[in-house]
Coordinates of C-alpha atoms and ligand atoms in Angstrom, one line a residue:
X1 CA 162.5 103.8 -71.3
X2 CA 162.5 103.0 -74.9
X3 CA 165.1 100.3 -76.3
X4 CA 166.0 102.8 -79.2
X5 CA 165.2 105.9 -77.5
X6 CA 167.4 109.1 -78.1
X7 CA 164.7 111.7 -79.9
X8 CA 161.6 111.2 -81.0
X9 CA 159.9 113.0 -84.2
X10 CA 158.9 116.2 -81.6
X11 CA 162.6 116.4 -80.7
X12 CA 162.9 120.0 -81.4
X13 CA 166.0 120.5 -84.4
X14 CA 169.2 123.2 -84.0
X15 CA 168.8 126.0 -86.1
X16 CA 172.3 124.8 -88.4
X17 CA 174.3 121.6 -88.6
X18 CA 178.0 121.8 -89.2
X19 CA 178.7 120.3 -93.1
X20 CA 182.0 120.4 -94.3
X21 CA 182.9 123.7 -92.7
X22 CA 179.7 125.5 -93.1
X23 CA 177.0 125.7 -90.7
X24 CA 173.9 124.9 -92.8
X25 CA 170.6 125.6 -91.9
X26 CA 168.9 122.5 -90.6
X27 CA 165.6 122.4 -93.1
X28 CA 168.0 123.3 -96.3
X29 CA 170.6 120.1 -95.3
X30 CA 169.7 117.7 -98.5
X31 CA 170.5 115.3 -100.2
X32 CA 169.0 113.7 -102.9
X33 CA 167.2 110.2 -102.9
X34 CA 169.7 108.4 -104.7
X35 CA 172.2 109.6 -102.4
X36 CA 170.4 107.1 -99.5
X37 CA 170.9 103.4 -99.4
X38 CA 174.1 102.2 -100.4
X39 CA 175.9 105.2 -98.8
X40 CA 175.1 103.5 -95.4
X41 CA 177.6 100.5 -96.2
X42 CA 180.4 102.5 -95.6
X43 CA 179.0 105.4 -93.2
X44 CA 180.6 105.8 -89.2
X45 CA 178.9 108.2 -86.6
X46 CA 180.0 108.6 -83.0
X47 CA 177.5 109.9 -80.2
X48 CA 178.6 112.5 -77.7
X49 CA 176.9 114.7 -75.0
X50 CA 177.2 118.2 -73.1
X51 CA 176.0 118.5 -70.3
X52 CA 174.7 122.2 -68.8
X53 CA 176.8 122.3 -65.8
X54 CA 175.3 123.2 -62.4
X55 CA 176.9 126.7 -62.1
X56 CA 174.6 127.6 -65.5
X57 CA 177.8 129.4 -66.8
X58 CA 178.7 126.4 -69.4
X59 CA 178.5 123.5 -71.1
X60 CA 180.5 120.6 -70.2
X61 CA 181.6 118.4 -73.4
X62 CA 182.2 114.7 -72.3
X63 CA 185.3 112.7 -73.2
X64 CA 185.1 115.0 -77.1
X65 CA 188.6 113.9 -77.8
X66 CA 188.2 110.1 -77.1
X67 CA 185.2 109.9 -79.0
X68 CA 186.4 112.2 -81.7
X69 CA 189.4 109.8 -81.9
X70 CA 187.3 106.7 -82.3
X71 CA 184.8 108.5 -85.2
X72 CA 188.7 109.3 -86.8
X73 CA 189.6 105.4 -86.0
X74 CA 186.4 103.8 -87.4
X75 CA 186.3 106.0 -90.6
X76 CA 190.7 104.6 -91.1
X77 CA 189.5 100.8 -90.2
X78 CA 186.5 101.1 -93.1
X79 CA 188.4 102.9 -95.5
X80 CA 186.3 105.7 -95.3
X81 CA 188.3 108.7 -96.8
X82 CA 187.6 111.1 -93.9
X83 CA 189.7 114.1 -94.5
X84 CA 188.9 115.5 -91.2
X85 CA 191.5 114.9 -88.2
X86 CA 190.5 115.5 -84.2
X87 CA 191.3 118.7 -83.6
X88 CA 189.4 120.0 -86.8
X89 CA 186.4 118.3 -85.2
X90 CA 186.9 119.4 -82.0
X91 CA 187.1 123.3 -83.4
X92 CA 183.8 122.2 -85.6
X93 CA 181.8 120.7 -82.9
X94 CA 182.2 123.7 -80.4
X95 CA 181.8 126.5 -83.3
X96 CA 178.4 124.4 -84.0
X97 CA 177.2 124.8 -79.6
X98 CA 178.3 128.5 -80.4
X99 CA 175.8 128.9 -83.9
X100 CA 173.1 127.3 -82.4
X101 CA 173.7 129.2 -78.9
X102 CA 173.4 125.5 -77.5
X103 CA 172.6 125.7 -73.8
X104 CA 170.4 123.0 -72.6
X105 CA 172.0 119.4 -72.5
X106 CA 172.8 118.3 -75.8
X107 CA 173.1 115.1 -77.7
X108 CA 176.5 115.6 -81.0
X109 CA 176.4 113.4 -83.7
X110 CA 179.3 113.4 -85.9
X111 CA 179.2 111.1 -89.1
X112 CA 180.9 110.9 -92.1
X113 CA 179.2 109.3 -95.7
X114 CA 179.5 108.5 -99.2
X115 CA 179.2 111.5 -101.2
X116 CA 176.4 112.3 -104.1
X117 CA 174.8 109.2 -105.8
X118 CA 176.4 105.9 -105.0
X119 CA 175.3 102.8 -107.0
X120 CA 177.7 100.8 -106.3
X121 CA 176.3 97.8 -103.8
X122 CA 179.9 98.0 -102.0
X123 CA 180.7 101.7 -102.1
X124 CA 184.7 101.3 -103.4
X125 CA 187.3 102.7 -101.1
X126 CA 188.6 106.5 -101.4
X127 CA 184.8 107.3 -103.4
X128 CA 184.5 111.6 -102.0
X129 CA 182.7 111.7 -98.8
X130 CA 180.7 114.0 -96.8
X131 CA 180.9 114.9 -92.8
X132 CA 178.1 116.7 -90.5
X133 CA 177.8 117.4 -87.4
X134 CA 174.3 117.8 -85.9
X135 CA 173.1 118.0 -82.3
X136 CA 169.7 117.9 -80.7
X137 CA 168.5 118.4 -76.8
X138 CA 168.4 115.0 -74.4
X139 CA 167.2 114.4 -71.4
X140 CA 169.5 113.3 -68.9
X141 CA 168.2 110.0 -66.5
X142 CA 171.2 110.8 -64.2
X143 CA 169.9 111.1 -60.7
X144 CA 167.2 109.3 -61.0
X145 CA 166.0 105.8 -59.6
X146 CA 165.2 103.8 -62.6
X147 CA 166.1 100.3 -64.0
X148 CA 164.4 98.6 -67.0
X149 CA 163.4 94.3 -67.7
X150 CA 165.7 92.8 -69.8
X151 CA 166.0 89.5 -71.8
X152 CA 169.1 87.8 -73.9
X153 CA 168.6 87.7 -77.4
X154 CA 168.2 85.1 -79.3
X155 CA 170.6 86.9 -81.9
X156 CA 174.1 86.3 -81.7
X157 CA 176.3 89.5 -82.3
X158 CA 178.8 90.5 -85.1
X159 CA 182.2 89.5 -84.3
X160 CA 185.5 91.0 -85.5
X161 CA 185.5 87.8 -87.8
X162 CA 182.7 89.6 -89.5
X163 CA 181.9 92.8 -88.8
X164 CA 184.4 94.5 -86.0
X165 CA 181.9 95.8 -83.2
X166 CA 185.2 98.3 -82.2
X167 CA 184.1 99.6 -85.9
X168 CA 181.0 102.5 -85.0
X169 CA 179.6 101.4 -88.3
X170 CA 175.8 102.4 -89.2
X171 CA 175.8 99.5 -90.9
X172 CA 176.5 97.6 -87.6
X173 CA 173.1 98.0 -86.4
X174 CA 171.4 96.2 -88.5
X175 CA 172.5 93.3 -86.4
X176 CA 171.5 95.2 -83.3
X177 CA 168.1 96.0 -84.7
X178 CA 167.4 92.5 -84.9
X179 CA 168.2 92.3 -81.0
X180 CA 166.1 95.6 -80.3
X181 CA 162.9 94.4 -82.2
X182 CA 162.9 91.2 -80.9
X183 CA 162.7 92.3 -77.7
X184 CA 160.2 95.4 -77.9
X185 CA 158.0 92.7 -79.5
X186 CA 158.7 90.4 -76.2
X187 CA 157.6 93.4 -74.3
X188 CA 161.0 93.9 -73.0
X189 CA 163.1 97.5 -72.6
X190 CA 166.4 96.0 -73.0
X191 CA 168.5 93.1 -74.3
X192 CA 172.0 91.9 -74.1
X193 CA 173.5 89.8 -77.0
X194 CA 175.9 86.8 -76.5
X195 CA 178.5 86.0 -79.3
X196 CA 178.5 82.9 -80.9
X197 CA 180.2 81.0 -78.0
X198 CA 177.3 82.0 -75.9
X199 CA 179.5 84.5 -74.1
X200 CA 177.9 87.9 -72.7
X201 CA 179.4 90.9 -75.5
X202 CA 176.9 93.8 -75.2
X203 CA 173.6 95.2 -75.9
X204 CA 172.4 96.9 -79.1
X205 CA 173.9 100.6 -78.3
X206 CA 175.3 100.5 -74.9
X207 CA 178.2 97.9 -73.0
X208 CA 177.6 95.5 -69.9
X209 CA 178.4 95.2 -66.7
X210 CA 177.7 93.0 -63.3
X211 CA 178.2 93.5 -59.5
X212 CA 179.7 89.5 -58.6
X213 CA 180.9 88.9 -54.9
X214 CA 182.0 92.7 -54.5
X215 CA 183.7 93.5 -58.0
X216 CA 182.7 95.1 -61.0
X217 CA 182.9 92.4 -64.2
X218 CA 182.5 93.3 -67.7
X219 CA 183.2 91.9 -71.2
X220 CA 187.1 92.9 -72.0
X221 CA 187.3 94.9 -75.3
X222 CA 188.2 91.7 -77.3
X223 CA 185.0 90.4 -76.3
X224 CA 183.0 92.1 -79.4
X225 CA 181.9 94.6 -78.5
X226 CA 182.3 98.6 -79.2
X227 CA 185.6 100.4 -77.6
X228 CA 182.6 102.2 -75.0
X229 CA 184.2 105.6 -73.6
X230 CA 181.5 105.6 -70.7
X231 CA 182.4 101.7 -70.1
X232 CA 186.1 103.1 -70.0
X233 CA 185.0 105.9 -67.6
X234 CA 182.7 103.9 -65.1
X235 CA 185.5 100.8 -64.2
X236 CA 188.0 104.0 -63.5
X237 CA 185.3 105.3 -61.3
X238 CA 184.5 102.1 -59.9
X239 CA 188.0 101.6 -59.2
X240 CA 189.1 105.0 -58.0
X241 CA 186.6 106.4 -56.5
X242 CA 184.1 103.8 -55.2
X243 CA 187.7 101.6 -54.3
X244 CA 186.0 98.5 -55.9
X245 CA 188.2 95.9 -58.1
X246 CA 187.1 95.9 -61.7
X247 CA 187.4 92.6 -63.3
X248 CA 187.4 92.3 -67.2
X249 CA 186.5 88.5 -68.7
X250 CA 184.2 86.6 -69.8
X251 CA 180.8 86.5 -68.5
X252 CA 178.4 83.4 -69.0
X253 CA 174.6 83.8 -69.4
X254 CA 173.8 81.8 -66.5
X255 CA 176.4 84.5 -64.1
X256 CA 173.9 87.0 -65.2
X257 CA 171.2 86.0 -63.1
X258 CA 173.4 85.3 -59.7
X259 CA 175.1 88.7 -60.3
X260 CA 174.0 91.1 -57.4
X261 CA 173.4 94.4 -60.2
X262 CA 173.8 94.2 -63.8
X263 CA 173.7 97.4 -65.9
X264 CA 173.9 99.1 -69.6
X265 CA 176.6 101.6 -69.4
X266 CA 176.5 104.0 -72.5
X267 CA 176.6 107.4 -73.8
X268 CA 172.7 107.7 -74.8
X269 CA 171.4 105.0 -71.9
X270 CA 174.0 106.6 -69.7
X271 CA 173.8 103.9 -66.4
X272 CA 171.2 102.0 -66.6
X273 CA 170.2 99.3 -64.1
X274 CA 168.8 96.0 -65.2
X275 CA 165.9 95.0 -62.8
X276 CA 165.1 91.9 -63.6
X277 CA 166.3 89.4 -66.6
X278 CA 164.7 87.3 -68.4
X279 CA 162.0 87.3 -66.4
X280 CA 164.4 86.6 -62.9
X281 CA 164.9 89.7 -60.5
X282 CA 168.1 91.1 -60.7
X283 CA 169.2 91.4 -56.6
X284 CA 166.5 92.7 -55.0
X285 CA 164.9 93.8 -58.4
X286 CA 165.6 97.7 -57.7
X287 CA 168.7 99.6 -58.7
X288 CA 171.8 98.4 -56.5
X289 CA 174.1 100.4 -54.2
X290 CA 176.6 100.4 -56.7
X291 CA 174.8 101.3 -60.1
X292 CA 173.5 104.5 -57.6
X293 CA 177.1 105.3 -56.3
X294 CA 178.4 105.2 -60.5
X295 CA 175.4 107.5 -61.1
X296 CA 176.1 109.8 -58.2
X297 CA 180.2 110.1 -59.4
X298 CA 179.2 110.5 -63.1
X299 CA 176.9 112.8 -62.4
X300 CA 179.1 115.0 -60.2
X301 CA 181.7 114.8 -63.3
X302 CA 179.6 115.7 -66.2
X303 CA 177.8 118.3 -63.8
X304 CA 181.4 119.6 -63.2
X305 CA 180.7 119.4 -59.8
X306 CA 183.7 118.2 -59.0
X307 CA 187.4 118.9 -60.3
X308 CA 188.0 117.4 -63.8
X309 CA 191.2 116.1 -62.6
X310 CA 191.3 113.5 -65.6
X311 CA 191.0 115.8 -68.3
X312 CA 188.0 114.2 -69.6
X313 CA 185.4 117.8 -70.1
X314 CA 186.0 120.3 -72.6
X315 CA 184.3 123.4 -71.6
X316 CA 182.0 125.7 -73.7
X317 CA 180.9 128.6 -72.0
X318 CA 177.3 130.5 -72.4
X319 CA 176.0 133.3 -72.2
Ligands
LIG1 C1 177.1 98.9 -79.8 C2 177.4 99.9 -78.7 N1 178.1 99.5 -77.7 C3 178.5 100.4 -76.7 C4 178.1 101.7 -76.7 C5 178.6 102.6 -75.7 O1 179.7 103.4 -76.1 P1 179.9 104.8 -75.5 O2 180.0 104.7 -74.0 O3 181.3 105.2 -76.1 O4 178.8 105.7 -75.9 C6 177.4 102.2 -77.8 C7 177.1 103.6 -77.9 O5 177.3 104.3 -78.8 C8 177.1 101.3 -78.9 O6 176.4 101.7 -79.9

């Protein structure tokens, strides 16, 4: 497990990406070198996934509205002048699975730019912009025992004071690189930031979340940290289909290491057990009873092995 890991340079590439309502082969997609730099200041993604269902006969688009909805929200809250609403992207991103005859569990990443050359340090509101879509193969960890040694950084993270973590900024990660290189260099797969009142908020690209005396407690979503759709899915599974009470508050450092499981819950890191912590074992040091129950219902949703009685998959049949 890698602490940045979603491809790698052999990830094979689509055959198009969607750019402003054309599907553009994926080695003509330029821009030019003046167009990179400052164009990050202002520039919002979301990461989504499909997942090949079990039956073979589709793929299975997780929670495409929501996130949709928060790539619309993020571009509104920094003034990005997105012309693009939900259900244009939602007709987009399934037109692009149908170009690239996407079958095989796949990683979507929406994101929307400054358009052409931008000199301006602070990229001024309404400057043109430019949205893509592209996608590229993952491989799933769900169903699989695994866990990964974490440590707290010694960064604090961005606050909405400063730079709203709710926000799915590019520009945001800066601060989260800084947590993710410190601890690669530390020899560590993971970390969790705290925010400046040395409260738990999240790590670099996924949310938080502990087992303590039989409930499932996470940061609330005014604790800084991103608005995470599979945080938002896994305390309704917790609650309704593993009947545990979900409990969202503050979390101290020092509650981390007498929690009986802590794990990353996220789109790309999926549910990911945290074995031991700063050097202490988390529990027994092996992924708990619950993080194993989560993976088991998530899977069985984005497998659509089970009735989607939430309305959370959007299907895309193959061929
Ligand atoms: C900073 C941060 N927090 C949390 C998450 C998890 O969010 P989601 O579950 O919506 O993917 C992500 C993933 O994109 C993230 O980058």
């Amino acid at each position: 497990m890698q602490i940045n890991a979603l491809s790698t340079a052999d990830t094979p590439n689509p055959a198009f990406l969607w750019r402003e309502g054309a599907f553009v082969p994926w080695s003509e997609a330029m821009v030019h070198v003046n167009a990179v730099g400052h164009a990050s200041v202002a520039a919002v993604f979301e990461g989504i996934k499909a997942y090949r269902a079990d039956a073979g006969d589709a793929l299975l688009v997780f929670r495409l509205y929501e996130h949709l909805q928060r790539f619309v929200d993020s571009a509104r809250l920094s003034r990005v002048a997105m012309p693009h609403d939900v259900e244009g992207l939602v007709e987009a991103t399934l037109d692009l699975l149908r170009s690239n005859r996407t079958a095989m569990d796949t990683y979507i990443r929406p994101w929307c730019f400054a358009k052409g050359i931008v000199r301006q340090l602070l990229v001024p509101e309404g400057v043109a912009t430019e949205t893509l879509i592209d996608s590229w193969p993952f491989d799933s960890s769900l169903g699989s025992e695994r866990g990964v040694k974490a440590c707290v950084s010694s960064w604090r993270r961005i606050d909405d004071q400063s730079m709203p973590p709710r926000v799915k900024a590019f520009s945001n990660y800066h601060n989260a690189r800084f947590a993710a290189l410190e601890a690669t260099r530390a020899g560590f797969g993971a970390t969790i930031l705290l925010d400046r009142n040395g409260k738990v908020t999240e790590g670099p690209a996924s949310c938080v979340a502990m087992v303590r005396d039989g409930a499932l407690v996470t940061p609330p979503v005014y604790g800084g940290i991103l608005e995470s759709i599979t945080r938002d899915t896994l305390l309704v599974l917790a609650r309704e289909e593993l009947g545990l009470p979900v409990v969202e508050r503050p979390i101290d450092r020092s509650e981390l290491h007498v929690a009986s499981e802590l794990f990353f819950m996220g789109t790309a890191w999926e549910i990911l057990p945290v074995l031991a912590l700063d050097g202490l074992a988390v529990g027994n040091g092996a992924m708990g009873q619950v993080a194993k129950a989560l993976d088991r219902a998530y899977a069985d949703l984005v497998r659509g092995r089970v009735d989607d009685r939430r309305g959370w998959i959007t299907r895309h049949p193959i061929g």
